[in-house]
Structures are given as structure tokens and as C-alpha cells.
PDB file of C-alpha atoms in Angstrom:
ATOM      1  CA  UNK A   6      -3.818   2.234  39.363  1.00  0.00           C
ATOM      2  CA  UNK A   7      -4.909   0.042  36.487  1.00  0.00           C
ATOM      3  CA  UNK A   8      -7.889   1.754  34.932  1.00  0.00           C
ATOM      4  CA  UNK A   9      -8.578  -0.937  32.335  1.00  0.00           C
ATOM      5  CA  UNK A  10      -8.345  -4.556  33.442  1.00  0.00           C
ATOM      6  CA  UNK A  11      -8.072  -7.189  30.727  1.00  0.00           C
ATOM      7  CA  UNK A  12      -8.440 -10.943  31.009  1.00  0.00           C
ATOM      8  CA  UNK A  13      -7.324 -13.564  30.342  1.00  0.00           C
ATOM      9  CA  UNK A  14      -3.618 -12.885  29.953  1.00  0.00           C
ATOM     10  CA  UNK A  15      -3.342 -15.756  27.493  1.00  0.00           C
ATOM     11  CA  UNK A  16      -5.829 -17.826  25.571  1.00  0.00           C
ATOM     12  CA  UNK A  17      -5.539 -21.000  23.515  1.00  0.00           C
ATOM     13  CA  UNK A  18      -8.362 -21.883  21.161  1.00  0.00           C
ATOM     14  CA  UNK A  19      -8.872 -24.527  18.532  1.00  0.00           C
ATOM     15  CA  UNK A  20      -9.457 -23.523  14.928  1.00  0.00           C
ATOM     16  CA  UNK A  21     -13.121 -22.780  14.408  1.00  0.00           C
ATOM     17  CA  UNK A  22     -13.727 -22.016  18.062  1.00  0.00           C
ATOM     18  CA  UNK A  23     -14.812 -18.782  19.716  1.00  0.00           C
ATOM     19  CA  UNK A  24     -12.217 -16.575  21.397  1.00  0.00           C
ATOM     20  CA  UNK A  25     -13.501 -14.298  24.143  1.00  0.00           C
ATOM     21  CA  UNK A  26     -11.466 -11.548  25.776  1.00  0.00           C
ATOM     22  CA  UNK A  27     -12.884  -9.390  28.538  1.00  0.00           C
ATOM     23  CA  UNK A  28     -12.136  -5.902  29.780  1.00  0.00           C
ATOM     24  CA  UNK A  29     -13.415  -3.832  32.670  1.00  0.00           C
ATOM     25  CA  UNK A  30     -12.957  -0.149  33.271  1.00  0.00           C
ATOM     26  CA  UNK A  31     -13.413   2.220  36.180  1.00  0.00           C
ATOM     27  CA  UNK A  32     -13.611   5.719  34.755  1.00  0.00           C
ATOM     28  CA  UNK A  33     -17.179   6.482  33.700  1.00  0.00           C
ATOM     29  CA  UNK A  34     -15.879   9.358  31.573  1.00  0.00           C
ATOM     30  CA  UNK A  35     -14.492   6.896  29.035  1.00  0.00           C
ATOM     31  CA  UNK A  36     -16.543   7.154  25.857  1.00  0.00           C
ATOM     32  CA  UNK A  37     -14.630   5.281  23.177  1.00  0.00           C
ATOM     33  CA  UNK A  38     -13.592   1.654  23.445  1.00  0.00           C
ATOM     34  CA  UNK A  39     -11.278   0.273  20.745  1.00  0.00           C
ATOM     35  CA  UNK A  40      -9.655  -3.105  20.375  1.00  0.00           C
ATOM     36  CA  UNK A  41      -6.221  -3.477  18.832  1.00  0.00           C
ATOM     37  CA  UNK A  42      -4.471  -6.461  17.276  1.00  0.00           C
ATOM     38  CA  UNK A  43      -0.705  -6.716  17.394  1.00  0.00           C
ATOM     39  CA  UNK A  44       1.466  -9.234  15.582  1.00  0.00           C
ATOM     40  CA  UNK A  45       5.098  -9.845  16.611  1.00  0.00           C
ATOM     41  CA  UNK A  46       7.385  -7.152  15.271  1.00  0.00           C
ATOM     42  CA  UNK A  47       4.487  -4.901  14.316  1.00  0.00           C
ATOM     43  CA  UNK A  48       2.708  -2.016  15.926  1.00  0.00           C
ATOM     44  CA  UNK A  49      -0.899  -2.389  17.107  1.00  0.00           C
ATOM     45  CA  UNK A  50      -3.613  -2.056  14.501  1.00  0.00           C
ATOM     46  CA  UNK A  51      -7.142  -0.920  15.251  1.00  0.00           C
ATOM     47  CA  UNK A  52      -9.485  -3.877  14.889  1.00  0.00           C
ATOM     48  CA  UNK A  53     -12.907  -2.663  15.956  1.00  0.00           C
ATOM     49  CA  UNK A  54     -14.264  -0.014  18.279  1.00  0.00           C
ATOM     50  CA  UNK A  55     -17.510   0.869  20.046  1.00  0.00           C
ATOM     51  CA  UNK A  56     -19.076   3.853  21.734  1.00  0.00           C
ATOM     52  CA  UNK A  57     -21.190   3.449  24.876  1.00  0.00           C
ATOM     53  CA  UNK A  58     -24.470   4.303  23.171  1.00  0.00           C
ATOM     54  CA  UNK A  59     -24.645   0.822  21.606  1.00  0.00           C
ATOM     55  CA  UNK A  60     -24.466  -2.593  23.263  1.00  0.00           C
ATOM     56  CA  UNK A  61     -22.952  -4.542  20.409  1.00  0.00           C
ATOM     57  CA  UNK A  62     -20.972  -3.973  17.244  1.00  0.00           C
ATOM     58  CA  UNK A  63     -20.069  -6.608  14.706  1.00  0.00           C
ATOM     59  CA  UNK A  64     -17.511  -6.471  11.914  1.00  0.00           C
ATOM     60  CA  UNK A  65     -17.044  -9.754  10.133  1.00  0.00           C
ATOM     61  CA  UNK A  66     -15.954 -12.388  12.620  1.00  0.00           C
ATOM     62  CA  UNK A  67     -15.238  -9.792  15.316  1.00  0.00           C
ATOM     63  CA  UNK A  68     -17.899  -8.576  17.754  1.00  0.00           C
ATOM     64  CA  UNK A  69     -17.687  -6.173  20.660  1.00  0.00           C
ATOM     65  CA  UNK A  70     -20.238  -6.575  23.437  1.00  0.00           C
ATOM     66  CA  UNK A  71     -20.601  -3.590  25.741  1.00  0.00           C
ATOM     67  CA  UNK A  72     -22.274  -3.438  29.158  1.00  0.00           C
ATOM     68  CA  UNK A  73     -22.328   0.163  30.341  1.00  0.00           C
ATOM     69  CA  UNK A  74     -23.882  -0.510  33.752  1.00  0.00           C
ATOM     70  CA  UNK A  75     -21.282  -3.153  34.563  1.00  0.00           C
ATOM     71  CA  UNK A  76     -18.496  -1.095  32.991  1.00  0.00           C
ATOM     72  CA  UNK A  77     -17.380  -4.087  31.001  1.00  0.00           C
ATOM     73  CA  UNK A  78     -16.788  -4.857  27.352  1.00  0.00           C
ATOM     74  CA  UNK A  79     -15.586  -7.896  25.518  1.00  0.00           C
ATOM     75  CA  UNK A  80     -14.248  -9.025  22.181  1.00  0.00           C
ATOM     76  CA  UNK A  81     -15.610 -12.166  20.579  1.00  0.00           C
ATOM     77  CA  UNK A  82     -13.760 -13.738  17.662  1.00  0.00           C
ATOM     78  CA  UNK A  83     -15.998 -16.218  15.901  1.00  0.00           C
ATOM     79  CA  UNK A  84     -14.620 -19.112  13.841  1.00  0.00           C
ATOM     80  CA  UNK A  85     -11.112 -18.359  15.131  1.00  0.00           C
ATOM     81  CA  UNK A  86      -8.326 -18.990  12.625  1.00  0.00           C
ATOM     82  CA  UNK A  87      -4.586 -19.607  13.089  1.00  0.00           C
ATOM     83  CA  UNK A  88      -4.014 -16.242  11.410  1.00  0.00           C
ATOM     84  CA  UNK A  89      -5.826 -14.623  14.342  1.00  0.00           C
ATOM     85  CA  UNK A  90      -2.952 -15.644  16.624  1.00  0.00           C
ATOM     86  CA  UNK A  91      -1.729 -12.331  17.991  1.00  0.00           C
ATOM     87  CA  UNK A  92      -1.843 -10.138  21.064  1.00  0.00           C
ATOM     88  CA  UNK A  93      -5.078  -8.231  21.570  1.00  0.00           C
ATOM     89  CA  UNK A  94      -5.390  -5.037  23.552  1.00  0.00           C
ATOM     90  CA  UNK A  95      -8.542  -3.366  24.710  1.00  0.00           C
ATOM     91  CA  UNK A  96      -8.481   0.330  25.397  1.00  0.00           C
ATOM     92  CA  UNK A  97     -10.726   3.013  26.760  1.00  0.00           C
ATOM     93  CA  UNK A  98     -10.442   6.673  26.075  1.00  0.00           C
ATOM     94  CA  UNK A  99     -12.047   9.986  26.634  1.00  0.00           C
ATOM     95  CA  UNK A 100     -11.687  13.192  24.722  1.00  0.00           C
ATOM     96  CA  UNK A 101      -8.906  15.247  26.259  1.00  0.00           C
ATOM     97  CA  UNK A 102      -8.256  18.638  24.730  1.00  0.00           C
ATOM     98  CA  UNK A 103      -9.777  17.525  21.439  1.00  0.00           C
ATOM     99  CA  UNK A 104      -7.796  14.295  21.349  1.00  0.00           C
ATOM    100  CA  UNK A 105      -8.560  10.703  22.222  1.00  0.00           C
ATOM    101  CA  UNK A 106      -5.924   9.470  24.657  1.00  0.00           C
ATOM    102  CA  UNK A 107      -6.306   5.716  25.171  1.00  0.00           C
ATOM    103  CA  UNK A 108      -5.744   3.787  28.374  1.00  0.00           C
ATOM    104  CA  UNK A 109      -4.812   0.248  27.410  1.00  0.00           C
ATOM    105  CA  UNK A 110      -5.414  -3.109  29.008  1.00  0.00           C
ATOM    106  CA  UNK A 111      -2.381  -5.316  29.579  1.00  0.00           C
ATOM    107  CA  UNK A 112      -3.078  -7.474  26.537  1.00  0.00           C
ATOM    108  CA  UNK A 113      -4.148 -11.048  25.784  1.00  0.00           C
ATOM    109  CA  UNK A 114      -1.933 -13.407  23.868  1.00  0.00           C
ATOM    110  CA  UNK A 115      -4.193 -15.519  21.654  1.00  0.00           C
ATOM    111  CA  UNK A 116      -3.007 -18.748  20.082  1.00  0.00           C
ATOM    112  CA  UNK A 117      -5.305 -20.537  17.666  1.00  0.00           C
ATOM    113  CA  UNK A 118      -4.283 -24.133  17.030  1.00  0.00           C
ATOM    114  CA  UNK A 119      -4.940 -25.522  13.556  1.00  0.00           C
TER     115      UNK A 119
ATOM    116  CA  UNK B   8       0.806   4.768   0.516  1.00  0.00           C
ATOM    117  CA  UNK B   9       3.731   4.244   2.879  1.00  0.00           C
ATOM    118  CA  UNK B  10       2.957   3.566   6.515  1.00  0.00           C
ATOM    119  CA  UNK B  11       4.415   5.119   9.616  1.00  0.00           C
ATOM    120  CA  UNK B  12       8.190   4.800   9.621  1.00  0.00           C
ATOM    121  CA  UNK B  13      10.272   4.638  12.750  1.00  0.00           C
ATOM    122  CA  UNK B  14      14.056   4.733  12.944  1.00  0.00           C
ATOM    123  CA  UNK B  15      16.085   3.092  14.156  1.00  0.00           C
ATOM    124  CA  UNK B  16      14.259  -0.200  14.634  1.00  0.00           C
ATOM    125  CA  UNK B  17      16.657  -1.416  17.303  1.00  0.00           C
ATOM    126  CA  UNK B  18      18.899   0.475  19.668  1.00  0.00           C
ATOM    127  CA  UNK B  19      21.192  -0.492  22.524  1.00  0.00           C
ATOM    128  CA  UNK B  20      22.341   2.132  24.995  1.00  0.00           C
ATOM    129  CA  UNK B  21      23.894   2.163  28.436  1.00  0.00           C
ATOM    130  CA  UNK B  22      22.579   3.772  31.588  1.00  0.00           C
ATOM    131  CA  UNK B  23      23.077   7.498  31.750  1.00  0.00           C
ATOM    132  CA  UNK B  24      23.189   7.993  28.003  1.00  0.00           C
ATOM    133  CA  UNK B  25      20.555   9.799  26.023  1.00  0.00           C
ATOM    134  CA  UNK B  26      18.686   8.632  22.939  1.00  0.00           C
ATOM    135  CA  UNK B  27      16.679  10.182  20.137  1.00  0.00           C
ATOM    136  CA  UNK B  28      14.058   8.231  18.227  1.00  0.00           C
ATOM    137  CA  UNK B  29      12.511   9.348  14.965  1.00  0.00           C
ATOM    138  CA  UNK B  30       9.049   8.959  13.485  1.00  0.00           C
ATOM    139  CA  UNK B  31       7.856   9.821  10.000  1.00  0.00           C
ATOM    140  CA  UNK B  32       4.059   9.854   9.815  1.00  0.00           C
ATOM    141  CA  UNK B  33       1.931   8.770   6.903  1.00  0.00           C
ATOM    142  CA  UNK B  34       1.979  11.401   4.198  1.00  0.00           C
ATOM    143  CA  UNK B  35      -0.629  14.045   4.974  1.00  0.00           C
ATOM    144  CA  UNK B  36      -0.956  13.091   8.619  1.00  0.00           C
ATOM    145  CA  UNK B  37      -0.264  15.985  10.941  1.00  0.00           C
ATOM    146  CA  UNK B  38      -0.858  14.422  14.349  1.00  0.00           C
ATOM    147  CA  UNK B  39       1.769  12.184  15.937  1.00  0.00           C
ATOM    148  CA  UNK B  40       1.521  10.318  19.227  1.00  0.00           C
ATOM    149  CA  UNK B  41       4.145   8.322  21.079  1.00  0.00           C
ATOM    150  CA  UNK B  42       3.632   5.288  23.290  1.00  0.00           C
ATOM    151  CA  UNK B  43       5.851   3.120  25.446  1.00  0.00           C
ATOM    152  CA  UNK B  44       5.231  -0.620  25.520  1.00  0.00           C
ATOM    153  CA  UNK B  45       6.764  -2.825  28.215  1.00  0.00           C
ATOM    154  CA  UNK B  46       5.851  -6.291  29.523  1.00  0.00           C
ATOM    155  CA  UNK B  47       5.300  -4.884  33.000  1.00  0.00           C
ATOM    156  CA  UNK B  48       3.317  -1.715  32.308  1.00  0.00           C
ATOM    157  CA  UNK B  49       1.838  -2.532  28.921  1.00  0.00           C
ATOM    158  CA  UNK B  50       1.089   0.259  26.461  1.00  0.00           C
ATOM    159  CA  UNK B  51       1.286   3.749  27.901  1.00  0.00           C
ATOM    160  CA  UNK B  52       0.717   7.108  26.255  1.00  0.00           C
ATOM    161  CA  UNK B  53       3.743   9.402  26.229  1.00  0.00           C
ATOM    162  CA  UNK B  54       2.717  12.515  24.300  1.00  0.00           C
ATOM    163  CA  UNK B  55       0.898  13.866  21.294  1.00  0.00           C
ATOM    164  CA  UNK B  56       1.964  16.514  18.809  1.00  0.00           C
ATOM    165  CA  UNK B  57       0.016  18.487  16.242  1.00  0.00           C
ATOM    166  CA  UNK B  58       1.229  21.423  14.195  1.00  0.00           C
ATOM    167  CA  UNK B  59       4.556  21.370  16.022  1.00  0.00           C
ATOM    168  CA  UNK B  60       2.830  21.789  19.392  1.00  0.00           C
ATOM    169  CA  UNK B  61       2.562  19.290  22.205  1.00  0.00           C
ATOM    170  CA  UNK B  62      -1.153  18.852  22.880  1.00  0.00           C
ATOM    171  CA  UNK B  63      -1.123  16.183  25.546  1.00  0.00           C
ATOM    172  CA  UNK B  64       1.437  14.506  27.744  1.00  0.00           C
ATOM    173  CA  UNK B  65       1.252  11.248  29.661  1.00  0.00           C
ATOM    174  CA  UNK B  66       2.498  10.554  33.144  1.00  0.00           C
ATOM    175  CA  UNK B  67       6.213  10.261  32.431  1.00  0.00           C
ATOM    176  CA  UNK B  68       9.167  12.084  33.980  1.00  0.00           C
ATOM    177  CA  UNK B  69      10.716  15.114  32.354  1.00  0.00           C
ATOM    178  CA  UNK B  70      13.540  12.951  30.992  1.00  0.00           C
ATOM    179  CA  UNK B  71      11.103  12.073  28.225  1.00  0.00           C
ATOM    180  CA  UNK B  72      10.608  14.839  25.719  1.00  0.00           C
ATOM    181  CA  UNK B  73       9.647  15.239  22.117  1.00  0.00           C
ATOM    182  CA  UNK B  74       9.146  17.639  19.310  1.00  0.00           C
ATOM    183  CA  UNK B  75       7.503  17.867  15.932  1.00  0.00           C
ATOM    184  CA  UNK B  76       8.876  19.529  12.857  1.00  0.00           C
ATOM    185  CA  UNK B  77       7.070  21.559  10.214  1.00  0.00           C
ATOM    186  CA  UNK B  78       6.915  18.501   7.926  1.00  0.00           C
ATOM    187  CA  UNK B  79       5.089  16.615  10.747  1.00  0.00           C
ATOM    188  CA  UNK B  80       8.032  14.324  11.414  1.00  0.00           C
ATOM    189  CA  UNK B  81       8.555  13.821  15.109  1.00  0.00           C
ATOM    190  CA  UNK B  82      11.367  12.908  17.430  1.00  0.00           C
ATOM    191  CA  UNK B  83      11.353  11.815  21.021  1.00  0.00           C
ATOM    192  CA  UNK B  84      14.303  12.057  23.331  1.00  0.00           C
ATOM    193  CA  UNK B  85      15.070  10.246  26.547  1.00  0.00           C
ATOM    194  CA  UNK B  86      17.898  11.653  28.640  1.00  0.00           C
ATOM    195  CA  UNK B  87      19.819   9.981  31.452  1.00  0.00           C
ATOM    196  CA  UNK B  88      18.622   6.528  30.474  1.00  0.00           C
ATOM    197  CA  UNK B  89      17.607   4.069  33.153  1.00  0.00           C
ATOM    198  CA  UNK B  90      17.308   0.290  32.906  1.00  0.00           C
ATOM    199  CA  UNK B  91      13.537   0.643  33.186  1.00  0.00           C
ATOM    200  CA  UNK B  92      13.443   2.662  29.985  1.00  0.00           C
ATOM    201  CA  UNK B  93      14.023  -0.529  28.015  1.00  0.00           C
ATOM    202  CA  UNK B  94      10.888  -0.831  25.939  1.00  0.00           C
ATOM    203  CA  UNK B  95       9.295  -0.774  22.538  1.00  0.00           C
ATOM    204  CA  UNK B  96       8.561   2.833  21.633  1.00  0.00           C
ATOM    205  CA  UNK B  97       5.667   3.194  19.238  1.00  0.00           C
ATOM    206  CA  UNK B  98       4.683   6.133  17.135  1.00  0.00           C
ATOM    207  CA  UNK B  99       1.203   6.573  15.704  1.00  0.00           C
ATOM    208  CA  UNK B 100      -0.070   9.138  13.241  1.00  0.00           C
ATOM    209  CA  UNK B 101      -3.441  10.475  12.177  1.00  0.00           C
ATOM    210  CA  UNK B 102      -4.711  13.256   9.976  1.00  0.00           C
ATOM    211  CA  UNK B 103      -5.741  15.309  12.957  1.00  0.00           C
ATOM    212  CA  UNK B 104      -6.108  14.816  16.706  1.00  0.00           C
ATOM    213  CA  UNK B 105      -9.334  13.218  17.819  1.00  0.00           C
ATOM    214  CA  UNK B 106      -9.571  10.877  14.851  1.00  0.00           C
ATOM    215  CA  UNK B 107      -8.981   7.759  16.913  1.00  0.00           C
ATOM    216  CA  UNK B 108     -10.268   5.444  14.214  1.00  0.00           C
ATOM    217  CA  UNK B 109      -7.803   6.915  11.752  1.00  0.00           C
ATOM    218  CA  UNK B 110      -4.710   6.429  13.899  1.00  0.00           C
ATOM    219  CA  UNK B 111      -2.033   4.139  12.480  1.00  0.00           C
ATOM    220  CA  UNK B 112       0.917   2.734  14.388  1.00  0.00           C
ATOM    221  CA  UNK B 113       4.468   2.245  13.209  1.00  0.00           C
ATOM    222  CA  UNK B 114       6.462  -0.926  13.926  1.00  0.00           C
ATOM    223  CA  UNK B 115       8.258   0.663  16.860  1.00  0.00           C
ATOM    224  CA  UNK B 116      11.826   1.153  18.014  1.00  0.00           C
ATOM    225  CA  UNK B 117      13.109  -1.498  20.399  1.00  0.00           C
ATOM    226  CA  UNK B 118      15.332   0.256  22.965  1.00  0.00           C
ATOM    227  CA  UNK B 119      17.520  -1.821  25.259  1.00  0.00           C
ATOM    228  CA  UNK B 120      19.311  -0.083  28.113  1.00  0.00           C
ATOM    229  CA  UNK B 121      22.251  -1.972  29.605  1.00  0.00           C
TER     230      UNK B 121
END
């Protein structure tokens, strides 16, 4: 059972364009929604995260949009740059025994052409 | 400040063998989590340790085990290896459990089972 569905699997964008990655979840107990960026040969790095009490969070060129009623959230990368080429993972988590245990989406491979 | 260190970076084993992977967290971090990353299943939570105690465990068979030492270093062990255990095994550390935003991943150990 895939609790967090991520799309698209791959994305090609021109430099300066907007990259949009979508995720949908099923478990309404999830209360923390992070996005991770992973470069080849590296571990994932937390990019930006949101809690369900806000509908949007922006950090630089990265924005999370959150729709609680639809159980969907998305990552927007504005003015995409070749250096943004990486795999992006959404995740959803709930507090379990005092810890946040994430359930990850399958990932989106983003390629930004110069 | 040094990041999360994982050793070895690459490992090749044959079916039926066992393997031990090591993780050294960021200095001062006391919580260590392990994840398995495969093309088919994506990123999946294995277990979490804090103060030498396992706090949470993911949905993996008992062949997967781990431990944490008093200096917060952690090891995970996989016994009776199967072909499907081929994966990138990631370790992440944080100061304490529940600090999702403060969790940092290592580069991973690439395990290949032949």
C-alpha cells in the first residue's frame, strides 16, 4: 500500500522555467510534510517542509502548496536552474512515540536543461 | 563540523552471507535512523535509535537488526542476505528524536547481493 503517491516520475524543464512536483497522501494523521533533494552519490537533504495548518510556505525559489481537504501537496521550483537537477522526494510523517517517521514518495527525477 | 559518516561506502556480498554497516552521526547527535533505498520500493524506514535503545522499527523482517553504542555510533546488520536486499542503506542523525527538520543524512552504503 503506497501511502504517499508522487508524480511525475521524471520531469524535464528548461532553465528559468517552473518545476512542479505533486504528492498525494491517504493517512489523515500525517502532520508534517517535508521535501528532500538528493544528488547522485549523496544522501537526501531536507529542502523545505510544511505543517497542515498553513496552505503555502516559500523559501527562496522553493514553494510548498498544501491542500488539506484534497490531501495533496506540491513543490514548485521557480526559475529552475541546471544545479536543481536532482531527485526530489516528498514525504509525510506523523509523530510516533515522540519521533517523526517519514513515509516517502517514490521520487521525481528533475532535469533542468541550460 | 563533519557530516554523517557511513562505512563502507560500497559492499558486495553473496546470498546467505551476513553484513554489518556502520554509521557515525554528527558530533553531538544522539538519534540515529536507518533507511533502505531501492528503485522498486523507494525510501523506507528501517529503525531508529536513541540513547542505545531502539525507539521505532519499520516493516522489515527480523533479519534486519541494529544497535547503538554509548558514543551514539550505530550499526545495522542484515543476516542471511537475499538478492532483494541489494540497496542503498542510508543513515540519518539528529540531536534528538522528533527533530525532523534537524535530521541529516549520510551518503549511504551501496550493498550489492550476488
